[in-house]
PDB file of C-alpha atoms in Angstrom:
ATOM      1  CA  MET A   1      -0.897 -18.017  -6.613  1.00  0.00           C
ATOM      2  CA  LYS A   2      -0.617 -19.445  -3.113  1.00  0.00           C
ATOM      3  CA  LYS A   3      -3.212 -18.053  -0.721  1.00  0.00           C
ATOM      4  CA  LEU A   4      -1.825 -16.306   2.380  1.00  0.00           C
ATOM      5  CA  THR A   5      -3.159 -17.594   5.674  1.00  0.00           C
ATOM      6  CA  VAL A   6      -2.933 -16.036   9.113  1.00  0.00           C
ATOM      7  CA  GLN A   7      -0.389 -18.704  10.038  1.00  0.00           C
ATOM      8  CA  SER A   8       1.824 -18.044   7.009  1.00  0.00           C
ATOM      9  CA  ILE A   9       1.719 -14.287   7.605  1.00  0.00           C
ATOM     10  CA  LEU A  10       2.725 -14.813  11.239  1.00  0.00           C
ATOM     11  CA  LEU A  11       5.626 -17.064  10.239  1.00  0.00           C
ATOM     12  CA  PHE A  12       6.758 -14.443   7.735  1.00  0.00           C
ATOM     13  CA  CYS A  13       6.626 -11.733  10.390  1.00  0.00           C
ATOM     14  CA  ILE A  14       8.600 -13.850  12.856  1.00  0.00           C
ATOM     15  CA  SER A  15      11.318 -14.763  10.373  1.00  0.00           C
ATOM     16  CA  PHE A  16      11.527 -11.243   8.959  1.00  0.00           C
ATOM     17  CA  SER A  17      11.648  -9.520  12.343  1.00  0.00           C
ATOM     18  CA  SER A  18      14.263 -11.634  14.099  1.00  0.00           C
ATOM     19  CA  TYR A  19      17.366 -10.009  12.623  1.00  0.00           C
ATOM     20  CA  GLY A  20      19.688  -7.772  14.620  1.00  0.00           C
ATOM     21  CA  GLN A  21      21.353  -8.354  17.919  1.00  0.00           C
ATOM     22  CA  TRP A  22      21.803  -6.905  21.369  1.00  0.00           C
ATOM     23  CA  GLN A  23      24.574  -4.424  22.098  1.00  0.00           C
ATOM     24  CA  GLN A  24      26.187  -4.191  25.516  1.00  0.00           C
ATOM     25  CA  CYS A  25      25.862  -0.719  27.013  1.00  0.00           C
ATOM     26  CA  THR A  26      29.186   0.924  27.818  1.00  0.00           C
ATOM     27  CA  GLY A  27      29.919   1.378  31.505  1.00  0.00           C
ATOM     28  CA  THR A  28      27.927  -1.625  32.734  1.00  0.00           C
ATOM     29  CA  ALA A  29      29.974  -4.694  31.726  1.00  0.00           C
ATOM     30  CA  GLY A  30      30.235  -7.272  34.484  1.00  0.00           C
ATOM     31  CA  LEU A  31      27.658  -5.560  36.701  1.00  0.00           C
ATOM     32  CA  ASN A  32      24.518  -6.897  38.326  1.00  0.00           C
ATOM     33  CA  MET A  33      21.558  -4.792  37.189  1.00  0.00           C
ATOM     34  CA  GLN A  34      18.031  -5.170  38.558  1.00  0.00           C
ATOM     35  CA  GLY A  35      15.948  -2.136  37.620  1.00  0.00           C
ATOM     36  CA  LEU A  36      15.450   0.229  34.660  1.00  0.00           C
ATOM     37  CA  LEU A  37      13.588   3.442  33.859  1.00  0.00           C
ATOM     38  CA  THR A  38      13.195   5.805  30.921  1.00  0.00           C
ATOM     39  CA  SER A  39      12.384   9.428  31.702  1.00  0.00           C
ATOM     40  CA  GLY A  40      12.506  11.790  28.754  1.00  0.00           C
ATOM     41  CA  ASN A  41      16.070  11.871  27.437  1.00  0.00           C
ATOM     42  CA  TYR A  42      17.372   9.995  30.481  1.00  0.00           C
ATOM     43  CA  ASN A  43      17.690   6.259  30.968  1.00  0.00           C
ATOM     44  CA  PHE A  44      18.347   4.882  34.448  1.00  0.00           C
ATOM     45  CA  ALA A  45      19.683   1.510  35.550  1.00  0.00           C
ATOM     46  CA  GLY A  46      20.182   0.182  39.057  1.00  0.00           C
ATOM     47  CA  GLY A  47      21.638  -2.874  40.703  1.00  0.00           C
ATOM     48  CA  GLN A  48      24.114  -4.155  43.256  1.00  0.00           C
ATOM     49  CA  THR A  49      26.450  -1.158  42.831  1.00  0.00           C
ATOM     50  CA  GLY A  50      23.776   1.542  42.847  1.00  0.00           C
ATOM     51  CA  ALA A  51      22.141   3.809  40.278  1.00  0.00           C
ATOM     52  CA  TYR A  52      23.477   4.694  36.832  1.00  0.00           C
ATOM     53  CA  SER A  53      22.233   7.150  34.217  1.00  0.00           C
ATOM     54  CA  SER A  54      22.439   7.541  30.458  1.00  0.00           C
ATOM     55  CA  THR A  55      21.703  10.458  28.129  1.00  0.00           C
ATOM     56  CA  ASP A  56      22.364   8.632  24.838  1.00  0.00           C
ATOM     57  CA  GLU A  57      19.437   6.194  24.699  1.00  0.00           C
ATOM     58  CA  ALA A  58      21.260   3.655  26.899  1.00  0.00           C
ATOM     59  CA  ALA A  59      24.344   3.403  24.685  1.00  0.00           C
ATOM     60  CA  SER A  60      26.476   4.247  27.727  1.00  0.00           C
ATOM     61  CA  TYR A  61      25.910   4.672  31.452  1.00  0.00           C
ATOM     62  CA  THR A  62      27.786   6.444  34.236  1.00  0.00           C
ATOM     63  CA  LEU A  63      27.460   5.960  37.989  1.00  0.00           C
ATOM     64  CA  SER A  64      24.855   8.396  39.308  1.00  0.00           C
ATOM     65  CA  ASN A  65      24.538   7.298  42.912  1.00  0.00           C
ATOM     66  CA  SER A  66      25.371  10.326  45.074  1.00  0.00           C
ATOM     67  CA  GLY A  67      23.149  10.068  48.152  1.00  0.00           C
ATOM     68  CA  ASN A  68      21.486   6.849  46.987  1.00  0.00           C
ATOM     69  CA  ASP A  69      21.870   3.435  48.659  1.00  0.00           C
ATOM     70  CA  ALA A  70      25.576   2.567  48.547  1.00  0.00           C
ATOM     71  CA  VAL A  71      25.527  -0.761  50.425  1.00  0.00           C
ATOM     72  CA  GLY A  72      22.859  -2.799  48.636  1.00  0.00           C
ATOM     73  CA  PRO A  73      20.997  -3.097  45.358  1.00  0.00           C
ATOM     74  CA  THR A  74      18.878  -0.467  43.722  1.00  0.00           C
ATOM     75  CA  ARG A  75      15.990  -2.673  42.654  1.00  0.00           C
ATOM     76  CA  GLY A  76      13.572  -0.358  40.915  1.00  0.00           C
ATOM     77  CA  PHE A  77      12.624   3.105  39.724  1.00  0.00           C
ATOM     78  CA  THR A  78       9.543   5.188  39.158  1.00  0.00           C
ATOM     79  CA  LYS A  79       8.844   8.824  38.325  1.00  0.00           C
ATOM     80  CA  ASP A  80       6.259  11.567  38.561  1.00  0.00           C
ATOM     81  CA  VAL A  81       6.165  15.016  36.964  1.00  0.00           C
ATOM     82  CA  THR A  82       8.802  16.341  39.374  1.00  0.00           C
ATOM     83  CA  TYR A  83      11.045  13.561  40.670  1.00  0.00           C
ATOM     84  CA  ILE A  84      12.770  10.255  39.962  1.00  0.00           C
ATOM     85  CA  TYR A  85      12.509   7.645  42.750  1.00  0.00           C
ATOM     86  CA  THR A  86      14.500   4.526  43.601  1.00  0.00           C
ATOM     87  CA  CYS A  87      13.538   1.418  45.530  1.00  0.00           C
ATOM     88  CA  THR A  88      16.565  -0.024  47.333  1.00  0.00           C
ATOM     89  CA  SER A  89      17.773  -2.240  50.177  1.00  0.00           C
ATOM     90  CA  GLN A  90      17.900   0.887  52.338  1.00  0.00           C
ATOM     91  CA  GLY A  91      14.519   2.375  51.502  1.00  0.00           C
ATOM     92  CA  ALA A  92      13.233   4.933  49.014  1.00  0.00           C
ATOM     93  CA  TYR A  93      15.290   7.761  47.530  1.00  0.00           C
ATOM     94  CA  ARG A  94      14.266  10.773  45.482  1.00  0.00           C
ATOM     95  CA  SER A  95      16.069  12.906  42.909  1.00  0.00           C
ATOM     96  CA  SER A  96      15.070  16.344  41.632  1.00  0.00           C
ATOM     97  CA  ASP A  97      18.007  16.609  39.193  1.00  0.00           C
ATOM     98  CA  ASN A  98      17.704  13.502  37.018  1.00  0.00           C
ATOM     99  CA  GLY A  99      19.850  11.337  39.253  1.00  0.00           C
ATOM    100  CA  ALA A 100      22.772  13.702  39.866  1.00  0.00           C
ATOM    101  CA  THR A 101      21.916  13.599  43.598  1.00  0.00           C
ATOM    102  CA  TRP A 102      19.514  11.555  45.701  1.00  0.00           C
ATOM    103  CA  VAL A 103      17.816  12.152  49.081  1.00  0.00           C
ATOM    104  CA  SER A 104      16.513   9.421  51.401  1.00  0.00           C
ATOM    105  CA  LYS A 105      12.715   9.415  51.666  1.00  0.00           C
ATOM    106  CA  SER A 106      11.780   6.520  53.955  1.00  0.00           C
ATOM    107  CA  SER A 107       9.839   8.055  56.844  1.00  0.00           C
ATOM    108  CA  GLY A 108       7.105   5.605  57.830  1.00  0.00           C
ATOM    109  CA  LEU A 109       8.511   2.497  56.149  1.00  0.00           C
ATOM    110  CA  THR A 110       8.617  -0.348  58.684  1.00  0.00           C
ATOM    111  CA  ASN A 111      11.090  -2.312  56.565  1.00  0.00           C
ATOM    112  CA  LEU A 112      13.502  -0.466  54.306  1.00  0.00           C
ATOM    113  CA  LEU A 113      14.146  -3.439  52.018  1.00  0.00           C
ATOM    114  CA  GLY A 114      12.136  -2.692  48.899  1.00  0.00           C
ATOM    115  CA  SER A 115      10.999  -4.944  46.068  1.00  0.00           C
ATOM    116  CA  GLY A 116       9.135  -2.415  43.950  1.00  0.00           C
ATOM    117  CA  ILE A 117       8.021   1.201  43.661  1.00  0.00           C
ATOM    118  CA  LEU A 118       5.235   2.638  41.495  1.00  0.00           C
ATOM    119  CA  ASN A 119       3.699   6.038  40.797  1.00  0.00           C
ATOM    120  CA  VAL A 120      -0.069   6.073  40.201  1.00  0.00           C
ATOM    121  CA  GLY A 121      -1.412   9.570  39.651  1.00  0.00           C
ATOM    122  CA  SER A 122      -0.670  11.578  42.798  1.00  0.00           C
ATOM    123  CA  ARG A 123       0.232   8.494  44.834  1.00  0.00           C
ATOM    124  CA  LEU A 124       3.432   6.506  45.295  1.00  0.00           C
ATOM    125  CA  PHE A 125       3.485   2.860  46.355  1.00  0.00           C
ATOM    126  CA  TYR A 126       6.424   0.997  47.872  1.00  0.00           C
ATOM    127  CA  VAL A 127       6.333  -2.774  48.432  1.00  0.00           C
ATOM    128  CA  GLY A 128       8.528  -5.177  50.366  1.00  0.00           C
ATOM    129  CA  PRO A 129       8.598  -7.875  53.055  1.00  0.00           C
ATOM    130  CA  THR A 130       6.096  -6.023  55.286  1.00  0.00           C
ATOM    131  CA  GLY A 131       3.447  -5.276  52.722  1.00  0.00           C
ATOM    132  CA  VAL A 132       2.385  -2.170  50.846  1.00  0.00           C
ATOM    133  CA  PHE A 133       3.069   1.476  51.727  1.00  0.00           C
ATOM    134  CA  MET A 134       1.584   4.601  50.173  1.00  0.00           C
ATOM    135  CA  SER A 135       2.750   8.206  50.006  1.00  0.00           C
ATOM    136  CA  THR A 136       0.563  11.124  48.977  1.00  0.00           C
ATOM    137  CA  ASP A 137       3.318  13.748  49.389  1.00  0.00           C
ATOM    138  CA  GLN A 138       5.920  12.546  46.875  1.00  0.00           C
ATOM    139  CA  GLY A 139       7.700  10.268  49.329  1.00  0.00           C
ATOM    140  CA  ASP A 140       8.089  12.655  52.255  1.00  0.00           C
ATOM    141  CA  ASN A 141       5.933  10.344  54.384  1.00  0.00           C
ATOM    142  CA  TRP A 142       4.774   6.766  53.969  1.00  0.00           C
ATOM    143  CA  ASN A 143       1.761   5.014  55.524  1.00  0.00           C
ATOM    144  CA  ALA A 144       0.887   1.333  55.617  1.00  0.00           C
ATOM    145  CA  ALA A 145      -1.527   0.330  52.852  1.00  0.00           C
ATOM    146  CA  GLY A 146      -2.228  -3.278  53.747  1.00  0.00           C
ATOM    147  CA  LEU A 147      -0.841  -6.815  53.592  1.00  0.00           C
ATOM    148  CA  SER A 148       1.570  -6.130  56.462  1.00  0.00           C
ATOM    149  CA  THR A 149       2.319  -9.829  57.013  1.00  0.00           C
ATOM    150  CA  THR A 150       2.833 -10.593  53.316  1.00  0.00           C
ATOM    151  CA  ASP A 151       6.104 -10.518  51.383  1.00  0.00           C
ATOM    152  CA  ILE A 152       5.301  -8.403  48.310  1.00  0.00           C
ATOM    153  CA  ARG A 153       7.622  -8.737  45.300  1.00  0.00           C
ATOM    154  CA  SER A 154       5.930  -6.685  42.540  1.00  0.00           C
ATOM    155  CA  ILE A 155       3.236  -4.098  41.891  1.00  0.00           C
ATOM    156  CA  ALA A 156       1.244  -2.814  38.912  1.00  0.00           C
ATOM    157  CA  ALA A 157      -1.884  -0.738  38.335  1.00  0.00           C
ATOM    158  CA  ILE A 158      -4.669  -0.414  35.810  1.00  0.00           C
ATOM    159  CA  ASN A 159      -6.149   3.048  36.320  1.00  0.00           C
ATOM    160  CA  ASP A 160      -6.993   3.158  40.055  1.00  0.00           C
ATOM    161  CA  THR A 161      -6.877  -0.615  40.628  1.00  0.00           C
ATOM    162  CA  LEU A 162      -3.725  -1.977  42.263  1.00  0.00           C
ATOM    163  CA  PHE A 163      -2.270  -5.460  41.847  1.00  0.00           C
ATOM    164  CA  VAL A 164       0.604  -6.983  43.798  1.00  0.00           C
ATOM    165  CA  GLY A 165       2.530 -10.203  43.292  1.00  0.00           C
ATOM    166  CA  THR A 166       3.737 -11.977  46.406  1.00  0.00           C
ATOM    167  CA  ASN A 167       6.303 -14.483  47.551  1.00  0.00           C
ATOM    168  CA  GLY A 168       4.143 -17.443  48.491  1.00  0.00           C
ATOM    169  CA  ALA A 169       0.578 -16.080  48.389  1.00  0.00           C
ATOM    170  CA  GLY A 170      -0.156 -15.414  44.737  1.00  0.00           C
ATOM    171  CA  ILE A 171      -1.696 -12.158  43.525  1.00  0.00           C
ATOM    172  CA  TYR A 172      -3.805  -9.596  45.385  1.00  0.00           C
ATOM    173  CA  LYS A 173      -6.001  -6.776  44.106  1.00  0.00           C
ATOM    174  CA  SER A 174      -7.222  -3.536  45.676  1.00  0.00           C
ATOM    175  CA  SER A 175      -9.732  -1.050  44.301  1.00  0.00           C
ATOM    176  CA  ASP A 176      -9.512   1.394  47.214  1.00  0.00           C
ATOM    177  CA  TRP A 177      -5.821   2.303  47.379  1.00  0.00           C
ATOM    178  CA  GLY A 178      -4.910  -0.522  49.712  1.00  0.00           C
ATOM    179  CA  ALA A 179      -7.663  -0.169  52.309  1.00  0.00           C
ATOM    180  CA  ASN A 180      -8.839  -3.660  51.339  1.00  0.00           C
ATOM    181  CA  TRP A 181      -7.165  -6.462  49.413  1.00  0.00           C
ATOM    182  CA  ALA A 182      -8.544  -9.661  47.883  1.00  0.00           C
ATOM    183  CA  THR A 183      -6.751 -12.628  46.357  1.00  0.00           C
ATOM    184  CA  VAL A 184      -7.197 -13.063  42.596  1.00  0.00           C
ATOM    185  CA  ASN A 185      -5.598 -16.448  41.921  1.00  0.00           C
ATOM    186  CA  ASN A 186      -8.101 -18.190  39.630  1.00  0.00           C
ATOM    187  CA  GLY A 187      -6.189 -19.850  36.802  1.00  0.00           C
ATOM    188  CA  LEU A 188      -2.717 -19.539  38.326  1.00  0.00           C
ATOM    189  CA  ASN A 189      -2.512 -23.345  38.619  1.00  0.00           C
ATOM    190  CA  GLY A 190      -1.122 -23.225  42.147  1.00  0.00           C
ATOM    191  CA  ALA A 191       1.682 -20.778  41.342  1.00  0.00           C
ATOM    192  CA  THR A 192       2.306 -18.481  44.303  1.00  0.00           C
ATOM    193  CA  ASN A 193       5.497 -16.504  43.551  1.00  0.00           C
ATOM    194  CA  PHE A 194       5.278 -13.476  41.257  1.00  0.00           C
ATOM    195  CA  ARG A 195       8.329 -11.228  40.920  1.00  0.00           C
ATOM    196  CA  ALA A 196       7.113  -8.922  38.150  1.00  0.00           C
ATOM    197  CA  MET A 197       3.837  -7.534  36.816  1.00  0.00           C
ATOM    198  CA  GLU A 198       2.963  -5.311  33.873  1.00  0.00           C
ATOM    199  CA  SER A 199      -0.188  -3.521  32.794  1.00  0.00           C
ATOM    200  CA  LYS A 200      -0.695  -2.887  29.075  1.00  0.00           C
ATOM    201  CA  GLY A 201      -3.927  -1.021  28.643  1.00  0.00           C
ATOM    202  CA  ASN A 202      -6.514  -3.142  30.437  1.00  0.00           C
ATOM    203  CA  THR A 203      -4.453  -6.323  30.099  1.00  0.00           C
ATOM    204  CA  LEU A 204      -2.339  -7.497  33.018  1.00  0.00           C
ATOM    205  CA  PHE A 205       0.708  -9.749  32.770  1.00  0.00           C
ATOM    206  CA  ALA A 206       2.228 -11.573  35.736  1.00  0.00           C
ATOM    207  CA  ALA A 207       5.614 -13.289  35.879  1.00  0.00           C
ATOM    208  CA  GLY A 208       5.272 -16.805  37.216  1.00  0.00           C
ATOM    209  CA  PRO A 209       7.878 -18.998  38.937  1.00  0.00           C
ATOM    210  CA  ASN A 210       9.993 -21.866  37.557  1.00  0.00           C
ATOM    211  CA  GLY A 211       7.961 -24.395  35.641  1.00  0.00           C
ATOM    212  CA  THR A 212       5.303 -21.882  34.609  1.00  0.00           C
ATOM    213  CA  GLY A 213       5.933 -18.691  32.659  1.00  0.00           C
ATOM    214  CA  VAL A 214       3.812 -15.623  31.963  1.00  0.00           C
ATOM    215  CA  PHE A 215       0.161 -15.389  33.000  1.00  0.00           C
ATOM    216  CA  ARG A 216      -2.321 -12.960  31.445  1.00  0.00           C
ATOM    217  CA  SER A 217      -5.598 -11.507  32.664  1.00  0.00           C
ATOM    218  CA  THR A 218      -8.014  -9.479  30.554  1.00  0.00           C
ATOM    219  CA  ASP A 219     -10.644  -9.045  33.288  1.00  0.00           C
ATOM    220  CA  PHE A 220      -8.795  -7.176  36.044  1.00  0.00           C
ATOM    221  CA  GLY A 221      -7.383 -10.316  37.610  1.00  0.00           C
ATOM    222  CA  ALA A 222     -10.617 -12.286  37.912  1.00  0.00           C
ATOM    223  CA  ASN A 223      -9.166 -15.017  35.678  1.00  0.00           C
ATOM    224  CA  TRP A 224      -5.646 -15.860  34.531  1.00  0.00           C
ATOM    225  CA  THR A 225      -4.306 -17.848  31.585  1.00  0.00           C
ATOM    226  CA  LEU A 226      -0.811 -19.310  31.274  1.00  0.00           C
ATOM    227  CA  LEU A 227       0.580 -18.149  27.930  1.00  0.00           C
ATOM    228  CA  GLY A 228       2.401 -20.288  25.382  1.00  0.00           C
ATOM    229  CA  GLY A 229       2.914 -19.269  21.776  1.00  0.00           C
ATOM    230  CA  GLY A 230       6.690 -19.517  21.835  1.00  0.00           C
ATOM    231  CA  LEU A 231       7.405 -18.489  25.434  1.00  0.00           C
ATOM    232  CA  ALA A 232       9.893 -20.618  27.333  1.00  0.00           C
ATOM    233  CA  SER A 233       8.737 -22.337  30.502  1.00  0.00           C
ATOM    234  CA  ALA A 234      10.793 -20.452  33.078  1.00  0.00           C
ATOM    235  CA  SER A 235      10.736 -17.983  35.926  1.00  0.00           C
ATOM    236  CA  TYR A 236      10.124 -14.486  34.573  1.00  0.00           C
ATOM    237  CA  ARG A 237      11.506 -11.352  36.229  1.00  0.00           C
ATOM    238  CA  GLY A 238      10.771  -8.309  34.061  1.00  0.00           C
ATOM    239  CA  PHE A 239       8.448  -6.738  31.504  1.00  0.00           C
ATOM    240  CA  ALA A 240       8.179  -3.634  29.358  1.00  0.00           C
ATOM    241  CA  SER A 241       5.393  -2.556  27.044  1.00  0.00           C
ATOM    242  CA  ASN A 242       3.982   0.169  24.830  1.00  0.00           C
ATOM    243  CA  SER A 243       1.033   0.330  22.449  1.00  0.00           C
ATOM    244  CA  GLN A 244       2.816  -1.866  19.892  1.00  0.00           C
ATOM    245  CA  LEU A 245       4.398  -4.670  21.881  1.00  0.00           C
ATOM    246  CA  ILE A 246       5.142  -6.330  25.197  1.00  0.00           C
ATOM    247  CA  VAL A 247       8.557  -7.715  26.108  1.00  0.00           C
ATOM    248  CA  ALA A 248       9.211 -10.380  28.764  1.00  0.00           C
ATOM    249  CA  GLY A 249      12.518 -11.332  30.404  1.00  0.00           C
ATOM    250  CA  ALA A 250      13.203 -14.767  31.872  1.00  0.00           C
ATOM    251  CA  PHE A 251      15.627 -16.164  34.420  1.00  0.00           C
ATOM    252  CA  GLY A 252      18.052 -18.103  32.238  1.00  0.00           C
ATOM    253  CA  ALA A 253      16.022 -17.976  29.009  1.00  0.00           C
ATOM    254  CA  GLY A 254      16.487 -14.402  27.813  1.00  0.00           C
ATOM    255  CA  VAL A 255      14.047 -12.020  26.146  1.00  0.00           C
ATOM    256  CA  PHE A 256      10.807 -12.587  24.222  1.00  0.00           C
ATOM    257  CA  TYR A 257       8.492 -10.105  22.533  1.00  0.00           C
ATOM    258  CA  SER A 258       4.885 -10.151  21.358  1.00  0.00           C
ATOM    259  CA  THR A 259       2.982  -7.822  19.053  1.00  0.00           C
ATOM    260  CA  ASP A 260      -0.425  -9.462  19.568  1.00  0.00           C
ATOM    261  CA  ASN A 261      -0.903  -8.854  23.305  1.00  0.00           C
ATOM    262  CA  GLY A 262       0.808 -12.085  24.310  1.00  0.00           C
ATOM    263  CA  ASP A 263      -0.797 -14.632  21.988  1.00  0.00           C
ATOM    264  CA  ASN A 264       2.484 -15.307  20.157  1.00  0.00           C
ATOM    265  CA  TRP A 265       6.085 -14.602  21.164  1.00  0.00           C
ATOM    266  CA  VAL A 266       9.475 -14.394  19.455  1.00  0.00           C
ATOM    267  CA  GLU A 267      12.806 -15.017  21.191  1.00  0.00           C
ATOM    268  CA  ILE A 268      15.445 -12.300  20.639  1.00  0.00           C
ATOM    269  CA  ASN A 269      18.677 -13.374  22.346  1.00  0.00           C
ATOM    270  CA  THR A 270      21.413 -12.908  19.736  1.00  0.00           C
ATOM    271  CA  GLY A 271      24.249 -10.963  21.334  1.00  0.00           C
ATOM    272  CA  LEU A 272      23.078 -11.384  24.934  1.00  0.00           C
ATOM    273  CA  THR A 273      25.924 -12.817  27.034  1.00  0.00           C
ATOM    274  CA  ASP A 274      23.696 -13.325  30.076  1.00  0.00           C
ATOM    275  CA  LEU A 275      20.217 -14.806  29.601  1.00  0.00           C
ATOM    276  CA  THR A 276      19.106 -14.061  33.156  1.00  0.00           C
ATOM    277  CA  ILE A 277      17.026 -10.905  32.802  1.00  0.00           C
ATOM    278  CA  PHE A 278      15.960  -8.907  35.872  1.00  0.00           C
ATOM    279  CA  ASP A 279      14.168  -6.011  34.173  1.00  0.00           C
ATOM    280  CA  LEU A 280      13.250  -4.552  30.780  1.00  0.00           C
ATOM    281  CA  GLU A 281      12.477  -1.046  29.575  1.00  0.00           C
ATOM    282  CA  LEU A 282      11.623   0.758  26.343  1.00  0.00           C
ATOM    283  CA  ASN A 283      12.818   4.116  25.133  1.00  0.00           C
ATOM    284  CA  ASN A 284      12.032   5.738  21.799  1.00  0.00           C
ATOM    285  CA  ASN A 285      14.314   3.499  19.761  1.00  0.00           C
ATOM    286  CA  TYR A 286      15.482   0.569  21.898  1.00  0.00           C
ATOM    287  CA  ILE A 287      14.497  -2.295  24.146  1.00  0.00           C
ATOM    288  CA  VAL A 288      16.767  -2.138  27.197  1.00  0.00           C
ATOM    289  CA  ALA A 289      17.572  -5.216  29.299  1.00  0.00           C
ATOM    290  CA  ALA A 290      19.100  -5.465  32.778  1.00  0.00           C
ATOM    291  CA  THR A 291      21.011  -8.722  33.315  1.00  0.00           C
ATOM    292  CA  ASN A 292      22.232 -10.563  36.374  1.00  0.00           C
ATOM    293  CA  THR A 293      25.988 -10.521  35.728  1.00  0.00           C
ATOM    294  CA  GLN A 294      26.735  -8.680  32.462  1.00  0.00           C
ATOM    295  CA  GLY A 295      25.159  -5.276  32.914  1.00  0.00           C
ATOM    296  CA  VAL A 296      22.751  -3.553  30.539  1.00  0.00           C
ATOM    297  CA  PHE A 297      22.096  -4.319  26.863  1.00  0.00           C
ATOM    298  CA  ARG A 298      19.999  -2.558  24.227  1.00  0.00           C
ATOM    299  CA  PHE A 299      18.242  -3.864  21.114  1.00  0.00           C
ATOM    300  CA  ALA A 300      17.101  -1.559  18.298  1.00  0.00           C
ATOM    301  CA  LEU A 301      13.341  -1.517  17.817  1.00  0.00           C
ATOM    302  CA  SER A 302      13.993  -1.016  14.108  1.00  0.00           C
ATOM    303  CA  ASN A 303      15.101  -4.672  14.023  1.00  0.00           C
ATOM    304  CA  LEU A 304      11.518  -5.688  14.701  1.00  0.00           C
ATOM    305  CA  ASN A 305       9.977  -3.805  11.758  1.00  0.00           C
ATOM    306  CA  LEU A 306       6.983  -2.872  13.867  1.00  0.00           C
ATOM    307  CA  SER A 307       5.592  -0.495  11.254  1.00  0.00           C
ATOM    308  CA  SER A 308       5.782  -2.998   8.398  1.00  0.00           C
ATOM    309  CA  TRP A 309       2.426  -4.379   7.203  1.00  0.00           C
ATOM    310  CA  PRO A 310       1.169  -7.020   7.781  1.00  0.00           C
ATOM    311  CA  CYS A 311       3.267  -7.450  10.931  1.00  0.00           C
ATOM    312  CA  TYR A 312       1.890  -4.332  12.587  1.00  0.00           C
ATOM    313  CA  SER A 313      -1.542  -2.933  13.154  1.00  0.00           C
ATOM    314  CA  THR A 314      -2.406   0.449  14.612  1.00  0.00           C
ATOM    315  CA  HIS A 315      -5.534  -0.755  16.412  1.00  0.00           C
TER     316      HIS A 315
END
């Protein structure tokens, strides 16, 4: 009997888990989409034409933009226990009714153009061309939180440590809610543009520019490693993760997933009609992808057989 090796098991998992294809979500065909969020039974998507919502696990979306930015893209979402928030070209907006209506919440922002928004505990963070802003009152007021001369493109957090990716200056880290920032660029190989970041437990992933790919840090940003293992060399724009997997979306190369914290990756692009991915999200049963020109797609997690031994481990 042939002995199973780690390599043969991995190849079996990859070949066995690559069936299935993406389905285009009704109501989004032909649209630019840039941001996604799952909140309970609601899925949100945003892009050039505003905010959209879904109550059927992203199978279909309807425009849900009343009061939200109507002249530029909705680039991102976050949530707390009470509200849903958007990050747009016209500042931050807040909804208390799952996206049925939105209210502008931009007092204190020196530049309304937003690149990212994130909830961390009782704090909200909004990033853009004039640095980082923080709100401690659910968006009613914003105060500068550093890097005012830096173009910030992404933000993530591990517990109470903040990380931001910039346009031209690499990655910064703050352990005091933005009072002080320090560069953490060791191992980035000169890459300076980072449009997406994702924390998965105590592991941090950063989306590098063209010619690089995805970088990973397991020591709070002190050191970074450029990942291979099946990832395309490309500019990456979006991530999603849970305890079982991490998913990465590339500009022009589609979607890849990993079940071993980024050591090995599998491409899953069958059915995608646009391989330029701007954001990814997970709900209970699907990976959701926001594309540049063809709207939102979803991919059933059941296609990946995540609970099938030996492809999946609970630790």
